[in-house]
Amino acid sequence: MGAEASESGPALRELVREAETSLLECKVCFERFGHRQQRRPRNLPCGHVVCLACVAALAHPRTLALECPFCRRACRGCDTSDCLPVLHLLELLGSALRPARAVHRSAPCGSGTLICHHAFGGWGTLVNPTGLALCPKTGRVVVVHDGKRRVKIFDSGGGCAHQFGEKGDAAQDIRYPLDVTVTNDCHVVVTDAGDRSIKVFDFLGQIKLIIGDQFSLPWGVETTPQNGIVVTDAEAGSLHLLELDFLEGVLRRTERLQTHLCSPRGVAVSWLTGAIAVLECPLAPGTGACSTTVKVFSASMQLIGQVDTFGLSLFFPSKITASAVTFDHQGNVIVSDTSSQAVLCLGKPEEFPVLKPIITHGLAHPVALTFTKENSLLVLDSAAHSVKVYKVDWG
């Protein structure tokens, strides 16, 4: 009898492991089912089972409509129910299960969800904002908008610390700001569609340099780890690298990194790898509808990842219109989506696309994104005229 028990032990353990892998794991996010709210197993009307977090991520934020990720049958998030057999199996196996895998807590693409902790700005303080940046030294938030003074700087608590950039036609004024970045030495760089120029200010708002007559329509702007400036030209279809002497107020060198892009707008640089992501927004011929493409280039400007609206539609039940792009601290590409009022993680460029919604509620028209050193995600919501601060909720 003892010999039989000793022989059955490994077989039972193998059976438990097989149940754990085949029955007790969500096949969308590959996380273990559990009794906690986000990990509870839910029956879809078609009979497939996913965790509650994935139901929330897949469902449309307003209509709650979703498609089963396995059989593509349409249903609604409110039509799901607890999968009692799986819950009972979890209770039955109990301590026989291996500890749940540790989650890397700094990754927005992990199992944690992002929740809005607070917001600042609001109508009047901000008017139709278009660009967002973070000062790497002070942590202050810089926003460009359509107010009387185009550049607004907020402190860590969301209070207005300073503003500058008069609305006007003078050379040092800002007519129509599209985007903004802050350099490593706290200079503020703004793309101005009004006179098709790039304007550089110190952090107190004194004009240092105006770069005109070199761009057809400068749009997106971002700082590199080497304190260079990358700029997209939406009309010329190009991407440029600028090297400036900020103290002297002189443009030292201009390099055209890419040509033949289709209406490039947003741009982001990964401080982990040096990769550059470009958001293209070409108009569909004859329709006026805008499709979007995210292209990611290595530090040596080799194309290493690309995905467009059609490609994303194969993974997500509703249309995706990317409006902004950034990198998180692990090198994942993050985009905002104005069609579903969401923020999505596309994964690392070499894995494109690993689509995971990380914000699905509380946004109206997200137009810019950036991460803080503490890994909070700042989202500029143009329709709400505010900056919303999201943090990871591991509850």
Tab-separated table of C-alpha atoms in Angstrom:
chain	number	residue	atom	x	y	z
A	1	MET	CA	0.000	0.000	0.000
A	2	GLY	CA	2.818	2.384	0.887
A	3	ALA	CA	4.520	1.690	-2.451
A	4	GLU	CA	1.307	2.446	-4.316
A	5	ALA	CA	0.893	5.739	-2.438
A	6	SER	CA	4.457	6.766	-3.165
A	7	GLU	CA	3.959	6.018	-6.846
A	8	SER	CA	0.670	7.917	-6.995
A	9	GLY	CA	2.176	11.038	-5.405
A	10	PRO	CA	4.032	12.267	-8.522
A	11	ALA	CA	1.020	11.402	-10.684
A	12	LEU	CA	-1.269	13.467	-8.478
A	13	ARG	CA	1.138	16.388	-8.518
A	14	GLU	CA	1.304	16.168	-12.299
A	15	LEU	CA	-2.502	16.126	-12.436
A	16	VAL	CA	-2.644	19.263	-10.275
A	17	ARG	CA	-0.091	20.999	-12.513
A	18	GLU	CA	-2.095	20.052	-15.604
A	19	ALA	CA	-5.288	21.433	-14.047
A	20	GLU	CA	-3.451	24.584	-13.060
A	21	THR	CA	-2.249	25.178	-16.610
A	22	SER	CA	-5.301	24.036	-18.546
A	23	LEU	CA	-8.212	25.045	-16.304
A	24	LEU	CA	-7.082	27.618	-13.760
A	25	GLU	CA	-5.311	30.119	-16.005
A	26	CYS	CA	-6.891	32.883	-18.078
A	27	LYS	CA	-5.870	32.218	-21.672
A	28	VAL	CA	-5.999	35.910	-22.560
A	29	CYS	CA	-3.601	37.392	-19.989
A	30	PHE	CA	-2.164	34.019	-18.758
A	31	GLU	CA	-2.668	34.985	-15.114
A	32	ARG	CA	-3.986	32.518	-12.515
A	33	PHE	CA	-7.695	32.753	-11.749
A	34	GLY	CA	-8.471	33.704	-8.157
A	35	HIS	CA	-11.183	34.858	-5.773
A	36	ARG	CA	-10.069	38.493	-5.857
A	37	GLN	CA	-12.207	40.698	-8.051
A	38	GLN	CA	-9.836	41.296	-10.975
A	39	ARG	CA	-8.894	37.605	-11.289
A	40	ARG	CA	-12.346	36.031	-10.838
A	41	PRO	CA	-13.193	33.614	-13.694
A	42	ARG	CA	-16.160	34.769	-15.766
A	43	ASN	CA	-18.318	32.742	-18.157
A	44	LEU	CA	-18.947	34.359	-21.552
A	45	PRO	CA	-22.295	33.466	-23.197
A	46	CYS	CA	-20.419	31.290	-25.707
A	47	GLY	CA	-19.007	29.144	-22.890
A	48	HIS	CA	-15.412	30.362	-22.903
A	49	VAL	CA	-13.937	31.556	-19.610
A	50	VAL	CA	-11.730	34.628	-19.048
A	51	CYS	CA	-10.853	36.650	-15.973
A	52	LEU	CA	-12.850	39.732	-14.962
A	53	ALA	CA	-9.908	42.030	-15.696
A	54	CYS	CA	-9.820	40.838	-19.309
A	55	VAL	CA	-13.606	41.234	-19.643
A	56	ALA	CA	-13.195	44.851	-18.518
A	57	ALA	CA	-10.241	45.385	-20.848
A	58	LEU	CA	-11.995	43.909	-23.904
A	59	ALA	CA	-15.361	45.591	-23.367
A	60	HIS	CA	-16.143	48.925	-25.006
A	61	PRO	CA	-16.083	51.578	-22.237
A	62	ARG	CA	-19.550	52.928	-23.074
A	63	THR	CA	-21.572	50.119	-24.678
A	64	LEU	CA	-19.780	47.257	-22.850
A	65	ALA	CA	-19.853	45.372	-26.168
A	66	LEU	CA	-17.092	42.834	-26.704
A	67	GLU	CA	-16.183	39.824	-28.789
A	68	CYS	CA	-15.030	36.521	-27.364
A	69	PRO	CA	-11.255	36.492	-28.027
A	70	PHE	CA	-11.498	32.807	-28.998
A	71	CYS	CA	-14.655	32.308	-31.101
A	72	ARG	CA	-15.372	36.023	-31.870
A	73	ARG	CA	-19.009	35.718	-30.742
A	74	ALA	CA	-20.412	39.128	-29.797
A	75	CYS	CA	-21.750	39.749	-26.316
A	76	ARG	CA	-21.809	42.398	-23.584
A	77	GLY	CA	-19.690	42.606	-20.464
A	78	CYS	CA	-22.811	42.601	-18.280
A	79	ASP	CA	-23.846	39.225	-19.785
A	80	THR	CA	-20.988	37.406	-18.076
A	81	SER	CA	-21.239	35.431	-14.836
A	82	ASP	CA	-18.949	33.793	-12.305
A	83	CYS	CA	-17.625	30.407	-13.440
A	84	LEU	CA	-18.531	28.384	-10.355
A	85	PRO	CA	-16.767	25.122	-11.381
A	86	VAL	CA	-13.434	26.937	-11.643
A	87	LEU	CA	-14.006	28.722	-8.333
A	88	HIS	CA	-14.865	25.394	-6.662
A	89	LEU	CA	-11.765	23.783	-8.181
A	90	LEU	CA	-9.625	26.583	-6.785
A	91	GLU	CA	-11.049	25.903	-3.326
A	92	LEU	CA	-10.641	22.141	-3.687
A	93	LEU	CA	-6.981	22.276	-4.735
A	94	GLY	CA	-6.137	25.076	-2.320
A	95	SER	CA	-2.573	24.840	-1.033
A	96	ALA	CA	-1.632	22.222	-3.645
A	97	LEU	CA	-1.325	25.032	-6.176
A	98	ARG	CA	1.995	26.714	-6.735
A	99	PRO	CA	2.286	30.343	-5.554
A	100	ALA	CA	1.039	32.775	-8.172
A	101	ARG	CA	3.754	34.194	-10.375
A	102	ALA	CA	5.285	37.424	-9.146
A	103	VAL	CA	4.353	40.435	-11.237
A	104	HIS	CA	6.911	43.057	-12.171
A	105	ARG	CA	5.257	45.968	-10.422
A	106	SER	CA	6.740	48.755	-12.488
A	107	ALA	CA	5.241	47.598	-15.792
A	108	PRO	CA	1.948	49.153	-16.954
A	109	CYS	CA	1.566	46.192	-19.341
A	110	GLY	CA	1.511	43.837	-16.355
A	111	SER	CA	-1.624	42.617	-14.650
A	112	GLY	CA	-2.152	45.767	-12.622
A	113	THR	CA	-4.654	48.290	-13.923
A	114	LEU	CA	-4.161	52.049	-14.070
A	115	ILE	CA	-6.601	54.179	-12.117
A	116	CYS	CA	-6.951	57.956	-12.071
A	117	HIS	CA	-5.636	59.327	-8.784
A	118	HIS	CA	-6.219	62.994	-9.525
A	119	ALA	CA	-6.517	65.578	-12.305
A	120	PHE	CA	-5.597	69.224	-12.679
A	121	GLY	CA	-6.185	72.046	-15.111
A	122	GLY	CA	-9.802	72.296	-16.227
A	123	TRP	CA	-11.609	74.740	-18.475
A	124	GLY	CA	-10.213	78.246	-18.165
A	125	THR	CA	-6.921	77.083	-16.695
A	126	LEU	CA	-6.355	75.136	-19.918
A	127	VAL	CA	-8.098	75.764	-23.240
A	128	ASN	CA	-7.974	73.048	-25.909
A	129	PRO	CA	-4.525	71.744	-24.875
A	130	THR	CA	-2.435	70.007	-27.529
A	131	GLY	CA	0.926	69.025	-26.016
A	132	LEU	CA	2.368	67.725	-22.758
A	133	ALA	CA	5.901	67.298	-21.385
A	134	LEU	CA	7.660	66.673	-18.096
A	135	CYS	CA	10.720	68.572	-16.878
A	136	PRO	CA	13.305	65.856	-16.087
A	137	LYS	CA	15.011	67.938	-13.398
A	138	THR	CA	12.121	69.537	-11.517
A	139	GLY	CA	9.292	67.077	-12.276
A	140	ARG	CA	7.048	69.965	-13.274
A	141	VAL	CA	4.461	69.444	-16.002
A	142	VAL	CA	4.482	71.658	-19.089
A	143	VAL	CA	1.361	71.996	-21.267
A	144	VAL	CA	0.780	74.014	-24.452
A	145	HIS	CA	-2.767	75.174	-25.152
A	146	ASP	CA	-4.916	77.835	-26.815
A	147	GLY	CA	-5.003	80.273	-23.906
A	148	LYS	CA	-3.735	83.850	-23.861
A	149	ARG	CA	-0.376	82.540	-22.657
A	150	ARG	CA	0.354	79.429	-24.610
A	151	VAL	CA	2.743	77.599	-22.230
A	152	LYS	CA	1.617	76.650	-18.740
A	153	ILE	CA	3.861	75.042	-16.098
A	154	PHE	CA	2.305	73.118	-13.215
A	155	ASP	CA	3.948	72.046	-9.970
A	156	SER	CA	3.737	68.508	-8.594
A	157	GLY	CA	0.444	69.300	-6.866
A	158	GLY	CA	-1.213	70.527	-10.064
A	159	GLY	CA	-1.035	74.237	-9.250
A	160	CYS	CA	-0.023	76.718	-11.937
A	161	ALA	CA	3.561	77.743	-11.150
A	162	HIS	CA	4.300	79.831	-14.235
A	163	GLN	CA	3.043	80.677	-17.717
A	164	PHE	CA	4.496	82.403	-20.768
A	165	GLY	CA	4.375	82.541	-24.568
A	166	GLU	CA	1.996	85.314	-25.534
A	167	LYS	CA	-0.624	84.717	-28.180
A	168	GLY	CA	0.285	87.059	-31.030
A	169	ASP	CA	2.053	87.635	-34.330
A	170	ALA	CA	5.454	88.772	-33.062
A	171	ALA	CA	8.383	86.454	-33.744
A	172	GLN	CA	8.716	85.457	-30.085
A	173	ASP	CA	4.962	84.910	-29.689
A	174	ILE	CA	3.310	81.525	-30.137
A	175	ARG	CA	0.517	81.458	-32.689
A	176	TYR	CA	-0.682	77.846	-32.684
A	177	PRO	CA	1.297	75.389	-30.550
A	178	LEU	CA	1.142	71.724	-31.498
A	179	ASP	CA	3.588	70.004	-29.178
A	180	VAL	CA	6.181	70.645	-26.480
A	181	THR	CA	9.217	68.996	-24.916
A	182	VAL	CA	11.562	69.946	-22.082
A	183	THR	CA	15.285	69.299	-22.469
A	184	ASN	CA	17.611	67.799	-19.875
A	185	ASP	CA	18.755	71.312	-18.945
A	186	CYS	CA	15.196	72.665	-18.599
A	187	HIS	CA	14.692	74.443	-21.918
A	188	VAL	CA	11.158	74.409	-23.310
A	189	VAL	CA	10.848	73.597	-27.033
A	190	VAL	CA	7.535	74.300	-28.802
A	191	THR	CA	6.408	73.509	-32.360
A	192	ASP	CA	4.343	76.419	-33.713
A	193	ALA	CA	2.075	75.669	-36.681
A	194	GLY	CA	1.182	79.359	-36.988
A	195	ASP	CA	4.496	80.400	-38.500
A	196	ARG	CA	5.808	76.828	-39.058
A	197	SER	CA	8.702	77.232	-36.673
A	198	ILE	CA	10.313	75.738	-33.592
A	199	LYS	CA	10.732	78.062	-30.628
A	200	VAL	CA	13.077	77.493	-27.703
A	201	PHE	CA	12.562	79.182	-24.314
A	202	ASP	CA	14.353	78.932	-21.014
A	203	PHE	CA	12.252	77.643	-18.125
A	204	LEU	CA	11.303	81.196	-17.103
A	205	GLY	CA	9.926	81.926	-20.571
A	206	GLN	CA	12.709	83.965	-22.142
A	207	ILE	CA	13.055	83.267	-25.872
A	208	LYS	CA	16.415	81.682	-26.721
A	209	LEU	CA	16.097	80.576	-30.342
A	210	ILE	CA	13.632	80.548	-33.236
A	211	ILE	CA	14.131	77.956	-35.970
A	212	GLY	CA	12.113	78.917	-39.039
A	213	ASP	CA	12.210	78.367	-42.819
A	214	GLN	CA	13.417	74.775	-42.392
A	215	PHE	CA	10.124	72.944	-41.946
A	216	SER	CA	6.885	72.700	-43.905
A	217	LEU	CA	4.824	71.873	-40.799
A	218	PRO	CA	6.753	70.915	-37.638
A	219	TRP	CA	4.490	68.851	-35.409
A	220	GLY	CA	5.757	66.343	-32.850
A	221	VAL	CA	8.831	67.135	-30.768
A	222	GLU	CA	10.783	65.100	-28.202
A	223	THR	CA	14.102	65.211	-26.326
A	224	THR	CA	16.685	62.414	-26.723
A	225	PRO	CA	18.856	61.069	-23.873
A	226	GLN	CA	21.766	62.978	-25.455
A	227	ASN	CA	19.768	66.241	-25.195
A	228	GLY	CA	19.081	66.411	-28.914
A	229	ILE	CA	15.658	67.284	-30.314
A	230	VAL	CA	13.707	65.062	-32.715
A	231	VAL	CA	10.973	66.727	-34.769
A	232	THR	CA	8.392	65.376	-37.206
A	233	ASP	CA	7.427	67.404	-40.278
A	234	ALA	CA	3.843	66.456	-41.108
A	235	GLU	CA	3.749	68.052	-44.568
A	236	ALA	CA	7.243	67.058	-45.710
A	237	GLY	CA	6.825	63.518	-44.350
A	238	SER	CA	10.155	63.540	-42.548
A	239	LEU	CA	11.830	63.100	-39.172
A	240	HIS	CA	14.703	65.386	-38.108
A	241	LEU	CA	17.323	65.473	-35.374
A	242	LEU	CA	18.422	68.907	-34.155
A	243	GLU	CA	21.547	69.567	-32.124
A	244	LEU	CA	21.411	72.937	-30.357
A	245	ASP	CA	23.666	75.001	-28.142
A	246	PHE	CA	21.053	76.153	-25.670
A	247	LEU	CA	23.331	78.520	-23.772
A	248	GLU	CA	24.398	80.321	-26.934
A	249	GLY	CA	20.999	80.009	-28.585
A	250	VAL	CA	22.464	78.458	-31.747
A	251	LEU	CA	21.408	75.571	-33.977
A	252	ARG	CA	24.574	73.503	-34.439
A	253	ARG	CA	23.406	70.733	-36.753
A	254	THR	CA	20.326	69.309	-38.475
A	255	GLU	CA	20.056	65.705	-39.638
A	256	ARG	CA	17.191	64.198	-41.591
A	257	LEU	CA	16.657	60.789	-40.014
A	258	GLN	CA	13.722	59.547	-42.101
A	259	THR	CA	11.881	60.571	-45.257
A	260	HIS	CA	8.797	59.230	-47.066
A	261	LEU	CA	6.725	59.090	-43.905
A	262	CYS	CA	2.968	59.601	-44.245
A	263	SER	CA	1.897	62.690	-42.310
A	264	PRO	CA	4.037	61.982	-39.216
A	265	ARG	CA	2.787	63.720	-36.090
A	266	GLY	CA	3.543	62.276	-32.675
A	267	VAL	CA	7.071	61.150	-31.801
A	268	ALA	CA	8.578	59.466	-28.744
A	269	VAL	CA	12.043	58.333	-27.680
A	270	SER	CA	12.798	55.375	-25.424
A	271	TRP	CA	15.380	56.329	-22.816
A	272	LEU	CA	15.983	52.620	-22.251
A	273	THR	CA	16.922	51.617	-25.799
A	274	GLY	CA	17.143	54.867	-27.794
A	275	ALA	CA	14.367	53.639	-30.103
A	276	ILE	CA	12.160	56.269	-31.768
A	277	ALA	CA	8.410	55.774	-32.314
A	278	VAL	CA	6.607	57.833	-34.950
A	279	LEU	CA	2.830	58.151	-35.266
A	280	GLU	CA	1.626	58.572	-38.861
A	281	CYS	CA	-1.861	59.969	-39.496
A	282	PRO	CA	-2.571	59.867	-43.249
A	283	LEU	CA	-6.039	60.684	-44.580
A	284	ALA	CA	-7.774	57.862	-46.450
A	285	PRO	CA	-8.208	58.928	-50.120
A	286	GLY	CA	-11.642	60.291	-50.911
A	287	THR	CA	-13.086	59.746	-47.432
A	288	GLY	CA	-11.397	62.294	-45.210
A	289	ALA	CA	-11.143	59.541	-42.586
A	290	CYS	CA	-7.881	59.290	-40.692
A	291	SER	CA	-6.067	55.993	-40.240
A	292	THR	CA	-3.002	55.692	-38.039
A	293	THR	CA	0.269	53.787	-38.151
A	294	VAL	CA	2.868	53.392	-35.411
A	295	LYS	CA	6.413	52.854	-36.675
A	296	VAL	CA	9.327	52.164	-34.357
A	297	PHE	CA	12.943	52.650	-35.423
A	298	SER	CA	16.041	51.469	-33.582
A	299	ALA	CA	18.680	53.932	-32.389
A	300	SER	CA	20.435	53.290	-35.729
A	301	MET	CA	17.143	54.116	-37.532
A	302	GLN	CA	16.323	50.587	-38.684
A	303	LEU	CA	12.593	49.803	-38.759
A	304	ILE	CA	12.016	47.256	-35.961
A	305	GLY	CA	8.238	47.369	-35.522
A	306	GLN	CA	5.129	48.613	-37.296
A	307	VAL	CA	1.385	48.300	-36.812
A	308	ASP	CA	-1.558	50.174	-38.358
A	309	THR	CA	-5.262	50.656	-37.711
A	310	PHE	CA	-6.201	47.572	-39.715
A	311	GLY	CA	-3.660	45.389	-37.938
A	312	LEU	CA	-4.916	46.527	-34.540
A	313	SER	CA	-8.524	45.839	-35.556
A	314	LEU	CA	-7.639	42.144	-35.730
A	315	PHE	CA	-6.930	42.194	-31.989
A	316	PHE	CA	-9.510	44.707	-30.758
A	317	PRO	CA	-13.266	44.671	-31.474
A	318	SER	CA	-13.568	48.425	-32.165
A	319	LYS	CA	-11.673	50.821	-34.399
A	320	ILE	CA	-8.476	52.270	-32.966
A	321	THR	CA	-7.345	55.801	-33.839
A	322	ALA	CA	-4.001	56.468	-32.204
A	323	SER	CA	-3.557	60.106	-31.171
A	324	ALA	CA	-0.309	60.003	-29.169
A	325	VAL	CA	2.593	57.654	-28.519
A	326	THR	CA	5.137	57.192	-25.735
A	327	PHE	CA	7.388	54.520	-24.204
A	328	ASP	CA	7.122	53.213	-20.672
A	329	HIS	CA	10.214	52.547	-18.556
A	330	GLN	CA	10.458	48.952	-19.817
A	331	GLY	CA	10.474	49.920	-23.499
A	332	ASN	CA	6.828	49.064	-24.226
A	333	VAL	CA	5.035	51.279	-26.737
A	334	ILE	CA	1.962	53.016	-25.289
A	335	VAL	CA	-0.644	54.811	-27.433
A	336	SER	CA	-3.780	56.808	-26.703
A	337	ASP	CA	-6.912	56.004	-28.699
A	338	THR	CA	-9.516	58.678	-29.400
A	339	SER	CA	-12.038	56.253	-30.930
A	340	SER	CA	-12.562	54.257	-27.732
A	341	GLN	CA	-11.250	56.919	-25.315
A	342	ALA	CA	-8.591	54.525	-24.044
A	343	VAL	CA	-4.861	54.027	-23.571
A	344	LEU	CA	-3.337	50.835	-24.969
A	345	CYS	CA	-0.050	49.004	-24.499
A	346	LEU	CA	1.304	47.544	-27.768
A	347	GLY	CA	4.199	45.714	-26.144
A	348	LYS	CA	7.828	45.922	-27.209
A	349	PRO	CA	8.493	46.751	-30.897
A	350	GLU	CA	9.951	43.331	-31.687
A	351	GLU	CA	6.769	41.693	-30.307
A	352	PHE	CA	4.203	43.907	-32.112
A	353	PRO	CA	1.391	43.885	-31.451
A	354	VAL	CA	0.779	42.591	-27.934
A	355	LEU	CA	-2.369	44.603	-27.381
A	356	LYS	CA	-3.456	45.293	-23.792
A	357	PRO	CA	-5.792	48.132	-22.767
A	358	ILE	CA	-4.422	49.799	-19.630
A	359	ILE	CA	-6.963	52.643	-19.314
A	360	THR	CA	-10.542	52.143	-20.499
A	361	HIS	CA	-12.554	54.624	-18.413
A	362	GLY	CA	-12.511	58.312	-17.580
A	363	LEU	CA	-11.061	59.771	-20.793
A	364	ALA	CA	-12.860	61.875	-23.410
A	365	HIS	CA	-10.220	62.850	-26.002
A	366	PRO	CA	-6.648	61.871	-25.000
A	367	VAL	CA	-4.032	63.691	-27.090
A	368	ALA	CA	-0.707	63.333	-25.230
A	369	LEU	CA	1.034	60.915	-22.857
A	370	THR	CA	4.145	60.836	-20.691
A	371	PHE	CA	5.480	58.820	-17.762
A	372	THR	CA	6.944	60.270	-14.579
A	373	LYS	CA	10.046	58.883	-12.861
A	374	GLU	CA	7.698	57.291	-10.306
A	375	ASN	CA	5.962	55.461	-13.199
A	376	SER	CA	2.723	57.441	-13.038
A	377	LEU	CA	1.166	58.001	-16.449
A	378	LEU	CA	0.099	61.555	-17.300
A	379	VAL	CA	-2.661	61.801	-19.919
A	380	LEU	CA	-3.616	65.113	-21.512
A	381	ASP	CA	-7.384	65.055	-22.134
A	382	SER	CA	-8.168	67.812	-24.619
A	383	ALA	CA	-11.952	67.533	-24.293
A	384	ALA	CA	-11.747	67.825	-20.488
A	385	HIS	CA	-9.037	70.523	-20.764
A	386	SER	CA	-7.065	68.744	-18.058
A	387	VAL	CA	-4.114	66.525	-17.172
A	388	LYS	CA	-5.100	63.215	-15.567
A	389	VAL	CA	-2.639	61.302	-13.400
A	390	TYR	CA	-2.904	57.506	-13.472
A	391	LYS	CA	-1.165	55.066	-11.148
A	392	VAL	CA	-1.045	51.289	-11.000
A	393	ASP	CA	-3.704	49.648	-8.835
A	394	TRP	CA	-2.685	46.159	-7.723
A	395	GLY	CA	-5.855	45.504	-5.772
